[in-house]
């Protein structure tokens, strides 16, 4: 980015214009020598309603360019990267329980290290370098509360249900059958020697 | 039967997207996490009368930590960046921990109780120099004494309260090297002593309030200094001259420099070269001469005299003020299996304040460092405790003649990992009774049922956890049916081999690598040496540990063969040649010892084991052994083949010469090798083909001889942000390592490294940075075999007109085609691994070690080149996920759940006996282990399975049967009476 500007005076002029427009909302203060700048920003973690998710700044790391530099947060949530060369950089925030979008940071060599930041996930550009989590991360599955339907839907629940149906509905069905037909069928069964329920059980057989 | 089950599997597997997920109460059941800090470099005690007693340490793994002095637990710790090495620690104002890091350019203050960073200051630095931190000891909290820091050629005074730089002084003059910054207690003058070109001593006096130079004196020393320096008091230092045979005392009282030369031969008879040891003792220095430690007292006028000498194996602490202006120091030396700790007064070395003898494990090696602290006993006498760092990097606290606690810090620097089986349970060894009575068994299961129905009270939950751990029997030291219990063998940088139990992560045994040729070999790598499973069943399995004497690659190697069951070294040998590459061959001898080839720097290879049987096996396969070397700096990959036996000076029949077969040279002006990778040699591939939705067969190109190479343009080899998209491009290659043929080349314009890749079966997945989109990207490349594509016809297969049995040769050009697809990924990656299972049937998951030191499990189906925006119905049924531009990060699929594997460096996977399950071990500063089932445990009941519910169902069913039987009998009887 910086190189493009340097090579083309027209673009440089536009860049200058943009710089003036955004001057009011300058992101960072810069210092240092000609080619190394400072990126300052702030991590803001909203108070969480999940218990045990209290935002602990001491466990938050801010990472520049995939591990080139790592810094930590001050008690007020501010962080600073010193001695950053001009160019396009990537800042990531690692905090347990939160997902932060990586931030594309353009440090302009021409405008005394003016910094422009864009969230790479949502492509939203930041007017202030305040990094907020995109979403909270819950690492555990939440157990579903006790529910009768869950029990019924489980294989064993279905088995029990089927048994209940057989035990209580079958006699009802039997009753609905015409007694004449019933008797006929029973006789037929006896003739064929089909074992009844009683003869199936060993004790029943012994009692006979 | 088993086959039928396996045929059914795909149906199961494609049913749903299963992600690794865990309920909170399941955490810690199958996984464990251990926190380490690394080898301690500096330690500062904080033992005030009130509050917790702690010790602040900084380590070689760039960790700053606060440890509980009573138990050795970590109160807090911070892992700094890899380039942020810590140069010094101190405690300021009694409430801040001050660390100086990055070669003296970053100064940070951490809150002592909770480790919150309070302030951070970047200091000017111009060039490399010594970095020195001095934090004034003051007990008055309200008064702000500045911290003086020297680093990068500048001297800074920094306010301890807010980190503001009060003043800075430039010492970057050409040739000037600052050696010491001293501030006499209570004085406002800071003395800066340095050498100009090692031949002239210069002393600056600087006002500590304003930073102004009050005076400057210099004096040339004709002999020249060697740079080794020891400060003995606030106005004197002792330095060695360039010949290392004369001790020079430099006095700079009130800014006047005076030299006083004392040849070492005057102090010690027939002395060789001397070496000044680092401990700071008041008015005394320790010099190592003739393998002995000599204590030299510095008199008032710079006169030196020898007061004591100790054996070489002595470690010493800095001196410490004890009561009445007396200073004491601790020394530790070895004697057999014991160590002797002595605390002596500096002024009267005969006055031994403390003498303790402690039994020490031989496998901890020598004592490397001693840090001493004193406390006032109830009888107002001085008590001492010593923190010692051993050769294996472990950290121990000694107090009252005993080891109070110890930490195995060697495990923070694991270099290589392998797994090993536990012994089989022998007959007669009774299984520990886990459940005693039926009642307890039932009670346990009722508890479990309660837990799964969310009816359990907190106490019940605790009881359930305990029960689960107990009942799983996961900590036994025998092999189990599912292969869940295993040993993880981890080799550390300190040259120690640890065996960890997968059940709870405890150390089963540990062994320090030994060598005759050198004092302490470094551990390099681990190989499975002998795994008896068909023959030689009476033998215990063993591993080969390859070490090296020194860090240079041409240093002679050390081999050690270790019995896995007992942890005893079977043999060890100094092999007399260097170790560049170790190649496990796919052959074993009759005792199932695997043949290994070790390549050295001169281009020879050596065969191990050195037996005639191994030699005959090797001779038979002589023509079929190929390997390759990567010269990343020159951009050359070479393929080698065996040539003949070594001739000439050493007639070693196990040594062979090699011949270069092919070379791939990358143009150095446009491509630089940044990553190379091959498949794991022991990976199992179950299906050779993939069925498309349109009933088309795709044959996987499964070759063990494929090499993945990634190159970037030299400009893009640096960090992100150092290059524009136009200047950088990334090119990946798939190269056949037998023929050197490039099978596939893929170029990514406007992309750069670092590249993290994983290679499994017929696919490679790699992660890199896309400069245009300014996002990370992941690309998958799958490679398929075209030559077997005609084998689709069943009739051809039946009639034998297929080419499945045709020999695969590397001489013909393989007809392959590739499919690839790219996705965005929202995080930096440290390492990528892939799950591996016993038979390779279970679908794979990528294990991505993210920059936040977590491990994300990502189903392979998310990186499938067949993904399309709108998959057809058939494709959906097959389980193809609609294409999205970025890969999802599902928080529940972090296998590390709420842990961080700080300083993550590698992930190792190993199959268990159960096909569905794989062991995952991640190492860095921390260790983490878990068991994963990438497609859920389809072949066993989960721990969650409610036996109680099953039992209740059975009871209810039986009861129902009897009731209905009674009813039906009654009815039958009444019918008979009718």
PDB file of N, CA and C in Angstrom, chain B residues 524-597:
ATOM      1  N   UNK B 524      17.679 -35.921  19.919  1.00  0.00           N
ATOM      2  CA  UNK B 524      17.198 -35.472  18.608  1.00  0.00           C
ATOM      3  C   UNK B 524      15.875 -36.140  18.272  1.00  0.00           C
ATOM      4  N   UNK B 525      15.909 -37.465  18.187  1.00  0.00           N
ATOM      5  CA  UNK B 525      14.694 -38.126  17.725  1.00  0.00           C
ATOM      6  C   UNK B 525      14.569 -39.531  18.315  1.00  0.00           C
ATOM      7  N   UNK B 526      13.375 -40.062  18.143  1.00  0.00           N
ATOM      8  CA  UNK B 526      12.997 -41.333  18.729  1.00  0.00           C
ATOM      9  C   UNK B 526      12.465 -42.240  17.632  1.00  0.00           C
ATOM     10  N   UNK B 527      12.798 -43.519  17.668  1.00  0.00           N
ATOM     11  CA  UNK B 527      12.261 -44.448  16.680  1.00  0.00           C
ATOM     12  C   UNK B 527      11.854 -45.734  17.380  1.00  0.00           C
ATOM     13  N   UNK B 528      10.869 -46.405  16.800  1.00  0.00           N
ATOM     14  CA  UNK B 528      10.472 -47.721  17.309  1.00  0.00           C
ATOM     15  C   UNK B 528      11.546 -48.690  16.868  1.00  0.00           C
ATOM     16  N   UNK B 529      12.220 -49.278  17.813  1.00  0.00           N
ATOM     17  CA  UNK B 529      13.314 -50.164  17.459  1.00  0.00           C
ATOM     18  C   UNK B 529      12.829 -51.609  17.339  1.00  0.00           C
ATOM     19  N   UNK B 530      12.134 -52.048  18.313  1.00  0.00           N
ATOM     20  CA  UNK B 530      11.702 -53.441  18.338  1.00  0.00           C
ATOM     21  C   UNK B 530      10.278 -53.482  18.875  1.00  0.00           C
ATOM     22  N   UNK B 531       9.358 -53.950  18.061  1.00  0.00           N
ATOM     23  CA  UNK B 531       7.974 -54.077  18.512  1.00  0.00           C
ATOM     24  C   UNK B 531       7.555 -55.521  18.303  1.00  0.00           C
ATOM     25  N   UNK B 532       7.803 -56.423  19.270  1.00  0.00           N
ATOM     26  CA  UNK B 532       7.491 -57.828  19.032  1.00  0.00           C
ATOM     27  C   UNK B 532       5.982 -58.028  18.979  1.00  0.00           C
ATOM     28  N   UNK B 533       5.504 -58.590  17.879  1.00  0.00           N
ATOM     29  CA  UNK B 533       4.102 -58.986  17.886  1.00  0.00           C
ATOM     30  C   UNK B 533       3.863 -60.291  17.156  1.00  0.00           C
ATOM     31  N   UNK B 534       4.821 -60.760  16.396  1.00  0.00           N
ATOM     32  CA  UNK B 534       4.662 -62.083  15.804  1.00  0.00           C
ATOM     33  C   UNK B 534       5.705 -63.032  16.368  1.00  0.00           C
ATOM     34  N   UNK B 535       6.959 -62.598  16.327  1.00  0.00           N
ATOM     35  CA  UNK B 535       8.063 -63.397  16.827  1.00  0.00           C
ATOM     36  C   UNK B 535       8.621 -62.713  18.063  1.00  0.00           C
ATOM     37  N   UNK B 536       9.568 -63.375  18.669  1.00  0.00           N
ATOM     38  CA  UNK B 536      10.297 -62.816  19.805  1.00  0.00           C
ATOM     39  C   UNK B 536       9.356 -62.227  20.836  1.00  0.00           C
ATOM     40  N   UNK B 537       8.271 -62.963  21.114  1.00  0.00           N
ATOM     41  CA  UNK B 537       7.274 -62.422  22.017  1.00  0.00           C
ATOM     42  C   UNK B 537       7.792 -62.291  23.445  1.00  0.00           C
ATOM     43  N   UNK B 538       8.884 -63.016  23.745  1.00  0.00           N
ATOM     44  CA  UNK B 538       9.405 -62.917  25.103  1.00  0.00           C
ATOM     45  C   UNK B 538      10.186 -61.628  25.324  1.00  0.00           C
ATOM     46  N   UNK B 539      10.518 -60.979  24.210  1.00  0.00           N
ATOM     47  CA  UNK B 539      11.298 -59.742  24.325  1.00  0.00           C
ATOM     48  C   UNK B 539      10.376 -58.562  24.648  1.00  0.00           C
ATOM     49  N   UNK B 540      10.903 -57.625  25.396  1.00  0.00           N
ATOM     50  CA  UNK B 540      10.155 -56.387  25.636  1.00  0.00           C
ATOM     51  C   UNK B 540      10.369 -55.453  24.453  1.00  0.00           C
ATOM     52  N   UNK B 541       9.369 -54.656  24.128  1.00  0.00           N
ATOM     53  CA  UNK B 541       9.596 -53.697  23.053  1.00  0.00           C
ATOM     54  C   UNK B 541      10.643 -52.660  23.452  1.00  0.00           C
ATOM     55  N   UNK B 542      11.289 -52.108  22.472  1.00  0.00           N
ATOM     56  CA  UNK B 542      12.310 -51.117  22.794  1.00  0.00           C
ATOM     57  C   UNK B 542      12.280 -49.990  21.768  1.00  0.00           C
ATOM     58  N   UNK B 543      12.824 -48.862  22.171  1.00  0.00           N
ATOM     59  CA  UNK B 543      12.896 -47.706  21.281  1.00  0.00           C
ATOM     60  C   UNK B 543      14.354 -47.311  21.092  1.00  0.00           C
ATOM     61  N   UNK B 544      14.581 -46.669  19.965  1.00  0.00           N
ATOM     62  CA  UNK B 544      15.911 -46.165  19.657  1.00  0.00           C
ATOM     63  C   UNK B 544      15.903 -44.652  19.887  1.00  0.00           C
ATOM     64  N   UNK B 545      16.821 -44.203  20.704  1.00  0.00           N
ATOM     65  CA  UNK B 545      16.939 -42.768  20.958  1.00  0.00           C
ATOM     66  C   UNK B 545      18.203 -42.290  20.267  1.00  0.00           C
ATOM     67  N   UNK B 546      18.049 -41.335  19.391  1.00  0.00           N
ATOM     68  CA  UNK B 546      19.210 -40.791  18.695  1.00  0.00           C
ATOM     69  C   UNK B 546      19.541 -39.445  19.326  1.00  0.00           C
ATOM     70  N   UNK B 547      20.775 -39.330  19.749  1.00  0.00           N
ATOM     71  CA  UNK B 547      21.229 -38.081  20.356  1.00  0.00           C
ATOM     72  C   UNK B 547      22.482 -37.606  19.672  1.00  0.00           C
ATOM     73  N   UNK B 548      22.974 -36.471  20.099  1.00  0.00           N
ATOM     74  CA  UNK B 548      24.125 -35.875  19.446  1.00  0.00           C
ATOM     75  C   UNK B 548      24.951 -35.152  20.505  1.00  0.00           C
ATOM     76  N   UNK B 549      26.272 -35.252  20.382  1.00  0.00           N
ATOM     77  CA  UNK B 549      27.157 -34.557  21.315  1.00  0.00           C
ATOM     78  C   UNK B 549      27.364 -33.141  20.797  1.00  0.00           C
ATOM     79  N   UNK B 550      26.609 -32.235  21.269  1.00  0.00           N
ATOM     80  CA  UNK B 550      26.759 -30.859  20.807  1.00  0.00           C
ATOM     81  C   UNK B 550      25.665 -30.501  19.827  1.00  0.00           C
ATOM     82  N   UNK B 551      25.551 -29.211  19.544  1.00  0.00           N
ATOM     83  CA  UNK B 551      24.427 -28.749  18.748  1.00  0.00           C
ATOM     84  C   UNK B 551      24.744 -28.765  17.251  1.00  0.00           C
ATOM     85  N   UNK B 552      26.010 -28.852  16.891  1.00  0.00           N
ATOM     86  CA  UNK B 552      26.394 -28.834  15.482  1.00  0.00           C
ATOM     87  C   UNK B 552      25.989 -30.149  14.823  1.00  0.00           C
ATOM     88  N   UNK B 553      25.534 -30.077  13.566  1.00  0.00           N
ATOM     89  CA  UNK B 553      25.047 -31.294  12.917  1.00  0.00           C
ATOM     90  C   UNK B 553      26.182 -32.270  12.598  1.00  0.00           C
ATOM     91  N   UNK B 554      27.416 -31.798  12.587  1.00  0.00           N
ATOM     92  CA  UNK B 554      28.515 -32.717  12.298  1.00  0.00           C
ATOM     93  C   UNK B 554      29.062 -33.362  13.567  1.00  0.00           C
ATOM     94  N   UNK B 555      28.463 -33.047  14.705  1.00  0.00           N
ATOM     95  CA  UNK B 555      28.927 -33.630  15.963  1.00  0.00           C
ATOM     96  C   UNK B 555      28.608 -35.119  15.992  1.00  0.00           C
ATOM     97  N   UNK B 556      29.438 -35.922  16.662  1.00  0.00           N
ATOM     98  CA  UNK B 556      29.198 -37.367  16.677  1.00  0.00           C
ATOM     99  C   UNK B 556      27.878 -37.719  17.353  1.00  0.00           C
ATOM    100  N   UNK B 557      27.251 -38.749  16.844  1.00  0.00           N
ATOM    101  CA  UNK B 557      25.951 -39.155  17.358  1.00  0.00           C
ATOM    102  C   UNK B 557      26.055 -40.172  18.473  1.00  0.00           C
ATOM    103  N   UNK B 558      24.974 -40.315  19.178  1.00  0.00           N
ATOM    104  CA  UNK B 558      24.876 -41.285  20.270  1.00  0.00           C
ATOM    105  C   UNK B 558      23.587 -42.062  20.066  1.00  0.00           C
ATOM    106  N   UNK B 559      23.674 -43.400  20.115  1.00  0.00           N
ATOM    107  CA  UNK B 559      22.465 -44.205  20.026  1.00  0.00           C
ATOM    108  C   UNK B 559      22.215 -44.852  21.375  1.00  0.00           C
ATOM    109  N   UNK B 560      20.980 -44.912  21.745  1.00  0.00           N
ATOM    110  CA  UNK B 560      20.635 -45.550  23.003  1.00  0.00           C
ATOM    111  C   UNK B 560      19.391 -46.391  22.770  1.00  0.00           C
ATOM    112  N   UNK B 561      19.421 -47.645  23.255  1.00  0.00           N
ATOM    113  CA  UNK B 561      18.287 -48.543  23.078  1.00  0.00           C
ATOM    114  C   UNK B 561      17.642 -48.716  24.438  1.00  0.00           C
ATOM    115  N   UNK B 562      16.371 -48.382  24.527  1.00  0.00           N
ATOM    116  CA  UNK B 562      15.726 -48.349  25.835  1.00  0.00           C
ATOM    117  C   UNK B 562      14.557 -49.319  25.852  1.00  0.00           C
ATOM    118  N   UNK B 563      14.520 -50.146  26.896  1.00  0.00           N
ATOM    119  CA  UNK B 563      13.416 -51.067  27.115  1.00  0.00           C
ATOM    120  C   UNK B 563      12.195 -50.250  27.533  1.00  0.00           C
ATOM    121  N   UNK B 564      11.099 -50.445  26.810  1.00  0.00           N
ATOM    122  CA  UNK B 564       9.927 -49.613  27.057  1.00  0.00           C
ATOM    123  C   UNK B 564       9.243 -49.978  28.371  1.00  0.00           C
ATOM    124  N   UNK B 565       9.233 -51.278  28.717  1.00  0.00           N
ATOM    125  CA  UNK B 565       8.508 -51.693  29.918  1.00  0.00           C
ATOM    126  C   UNK B 565       9.212 -51.232  31.184  1.00  0.00           C
ATOM    127  N   UNK B 566      10.524 -51.369  31.198  1.00  0.00           N
ATOM    128  CA  UNK B 566      11.245 -51.093  32.436  1.00  0.00           C
ATOM    129  C   UNK B 566      11.873 -49.707  32.454  1.00  0.00           C
ATOM    130  N   UNK B 567      12.078 -49.127  31.294  1.00  0.00           N
ATOM    131  CA  UNK B 567      12.734 -47.827  31.256  1.00  0.00           C
ATOM    132  C   UNK B 567      14.230 -47.913  31.437  1.00  0.00           C
ATOM    133  N   UNK B 568      14.764 -49.127  31.333  1.00  0.00           N
ATOM    134  CA  UNK B 568      16.215 -49.287  31.486  1.00  0.00           C
ATOM    135  C   UNK B 568      16.878 -49.253  30.110  1.00  0.00           C
ATOM    136  N   UNK B 569      18.056 -48.711  30.103  1.00  0.00           N
ATOM    137  CA  UNK B 569      18.810 -48.670  28.864  1.00  0.00           C
ATOM    138  C   UNK B 569      19.389 -50.063  28.606  1.00  0.00           C
ATOM    139  N   UNK B 570      19.118 -50.625  27.432  1.00  0.00           N
ATOM    140  CA  UNK B 570      19.650 -51.952  27.121  1.00  0.00           C
ATOM    141  C   UNK B 570      21.117 -51.808  26.738  1.00  0.00           C
ATOM    142  N   UNK B 571      21.360 -51.022  25.725  1.00  0.00           N
ATOM    143  CA  UNK B 571      22.745 -50.694  25.380  1.00  0.00           C
ATOM    144  C   UNK B 571      22.765 -49.251  24.899  1.00  0.00           C
ATOM    145  N   UNK B 572      23.954 -48.705  24.891  1.00  0.00           N
ATOM    146  CA  UNK B 572      24.096 -47.397  24.267  1.00  0.00           C
ATOM    147  C   UNK B 572      25.438 -47.400  23.574  1.00  0.00           C
ATOM    148  N   UNK B 573      25.536 -46.655  22.522  1.00  0.00           N
ATOM    149  CA  UNK B 573      26.806 -46.651  21.817  1.00  0.00           C
ATOM    150  C   UNK B 573      27.093 -45.279  21.247  1.00  0.00           C
ATOM    151  N   UNK B 574      28.360 -44.912  21.307  1.00  0.00           N
ATOM    152  CA  UNK B 574      28.824 -43.712  20.628  1.00  0.00           C
ATOM    153  C   UNK B 574      29.217 -44.176  19.239  1.00  0.00           C
ATOM    154  N   UNK B 575      28.479 -43.721  18.243  1.00  0.00           N
ATOM    155  CA  UNK B 575      28.636 -44.352  16.940  1.00  0.00           C
ATOM    156  C   UNK B 575      29.797 -43.781  16.146  1.00  0.00           C
ATOM    157  N   UNK B 576      30.367 -42.697  16.594  1.00  0.00           N
ATOM    158  CA  UNK B 576      31.589 -42.210  15.950  1.00  0.00           C
ATOM    159  C   UNK B 576      31.372 -41.478  14.646  1.00  0.00           C
ATOM    160  N   UNK B 577      30.167 -41.405  14.174  1.00  0.00           N
ATOM    161  CA  UNK B 577      29.907 -40.592  12.985  1.00  0.00           C
ATOM    162  C   UNK B 577      28.735 -39.673  13.284  1.00  0.00           C
ATOM    163  N   UNK B 578      28.574 -38.686  12.434  1.00  0.00           N
ATOM    164  CA  UNK B 578      27.505 -37.720  12.675  1.00  0.00           C
ATOM    165  C   UNK B 578      26.158 -38.287  12.227  1.00  0.00           C
ATOM    166  N   UNK B 579      25.116 -37.646  12.639  1.00  0.00           N
ATOM    167  CA  UNK B 579      23.769 -38.080  12.290  1.00  0.00           C
ATOM    168  C   UNK B 579      23.076 -36.921  11.584  1.00  0.00           C
ATOM    169  N   UNK B 580      22.743 -37.139  10.314  1.00  0.00           N
ATOM    170  CA  UNK B 580      22.023 -36.109   9.581  1.00  0.00           C
ATOM    171  C   UNK B 580      20.574 -36.529   9.416  1.00  0.00           C
ATOM    172  N   UNK B 581      20.399 -37.816   9.110  1.00  0.00           N
ATOM    173  CA  UNK B 581      19.068 -38.306   8.824  1.00  0.00           C
ATOM    174  C   UNK B 581      18.989 -39.749   9.298  1.00  0.00           C
ATOM    175  N   UNK B 582      17.885 -40.122   9.861  1.00  0.00           N
ATOM    176  CA  UNK B 582      17.676 -41.511  10.262  1.00  0.00           C
ATOM    177  C   UNK B 582      16.519 -42.044   9.426  1.00  0.00           C
ATOM    178  N   UNK B 583      16.760 -43.156   8.749  1.00  0.00           N
ATOM    179  CA  UNK B 583      15.732 -43.722   7.875  1.00  0.00           C
ATOM    180  C   UNK B 583      15.320 -45.089   8.405  1.00  0.00           C
ATOM    181  N   UNK B 584      14.161 -45.197   9.001  1.00  0.00           N
ATOM    182  CA  UNK B 584      13.681 -46.523   9.379  1.00  0.00           C
ATOM    183  C   UNK B 584      13.293 -47.279   8.110  1.00  0.00           C
ATOM    184  N   UNK B 585      13.809 -48.479   7.919  1.00  0.00           N
ATOM    185  CA  UNK B 585      13.511 -49.256   6.717  1.00  0.00           C
ATOM    186  C   UNK B 585      12.310 -50.151   6.985  1.00  0.00           C
ATOM    187  N   UNK B 586      11.619 -50.542   5.939  1.00  0.00           N
ATOM    188  CA  UNK B 586      10.444 -51.401   6.166  1.00  0.00           C
ATOM    189  C   UNK B 586      10.811 -52.875   6.344  1.00  0.00           C
ATOM    190  N   UNK B 587      11.935 -53.165   6.923  1.00  0.00           N
ATOM    191  CA  UNK B 587      12.342 -54.563   7.130  1.00  0.00           C
ATOM    192  C   UNK B 587      12.669 -54.775   8.601  1.00  0.00           C
ATOM    193  N   UNK B 588      12.362 -55.980   9.073  1.00  0.00           N
ATOM    194  CA  UNK B 588      12.759 -56.333  10.429  1.00  0.00           C
ATOM    195  C   UNK B 588      13.491 -57.660  10.388  1.00  0.00           C
ATOM    196  N   UNK B 589      14.337 -57.892  11.370  1.00  0.00           N
ATOM    197  CA  UNK B 589      15.053 -59.167  11.428  1.00  0.00           C
ATOM    198  C   UNK B 589      14.227 -60.176  12.221  1.00  0.00           C
ATOM    199  N   UNK B 590      14.809 -61.328  12.524  1.00  0.00           N
ATOM    200  CA  UNK B 590      14.028 -62.401  13.144  1.00  0.00           C
ATOM    201  C   UNK B 590      13.574 -62.044  14.553  1.00  0.00           C
ATOM    202  N   UNK B 591      14.248 -61.130  15.211  1.00  0.00           N
ATOM    203  CA  UNK B 591      13.783 -60.722  16.534  1.00  0.00           C
ATOM    204  C   UNK B 591      12.958 -59.444  16.465  1.00  0.00           C
ATOM    205  N   UNK B 592      12.500 -59.141  15.254  1.00  0.00           N
ATOM    206  CA  UNK B 592      11.663 -57.977  15.000  1.00  0.00           C
ATOM    207  C   UNK B 592      12.350 -56.661  15.341  1.00  0.00           C
ATOM    208  N   UNK B 593      13.643 -56.631  15.207  1.00  0.00           N
ATOM    209  CA  UNK B 593      14.329 -55.352  15.307  1.00  0.00           C
ATOM    210  C   UNK B 593      14.254 -54.690  13.939  1.00  0.00           C
ATOM    211  N   UNK B 594      13.854 -53.445  13.947  1.00  0.00           N
ATOM    212  CA  UNK B 594      13.718 -52.752  12.675  1.00  0.00           C
ATOM    213  C   UNK B 594      15.082 -52.289  12.183  1.00  0.00           C
ATOM    214  N   UNK B 595      15.299 -52.418  10.877  1.00  0.00           N
ATOM    215  CA  UNK B 595      16.551 -51.952  10.303  1.00  0.00           C
ATOM    216  C   UNK B 595      16.483 -50.439  10.113  1.00  0.00           C
ATOM    217  N   UNK B 596      17.550 -49.774  10.490  1.00  0.00           N
ATOM    218  CA  UNK B 596      17.618 -48.327  10.333  1.00  0.00           C
ATOM    219  C   UNK B 596      18.876 -47.966   9.573  1.00  0.00           C
ATOM    220  N   UNK B 597      18.748 -46.963   8.742  1.00  0.00           N
ATOM    221  CA  UNK B 597      19.921 -46.406   8.077  1.00  0.00           C
ATOM    222  C   UNK B 597      20.164 -45.021   8.654  1.00  0.00           C
TER     223      UNK B 597
END
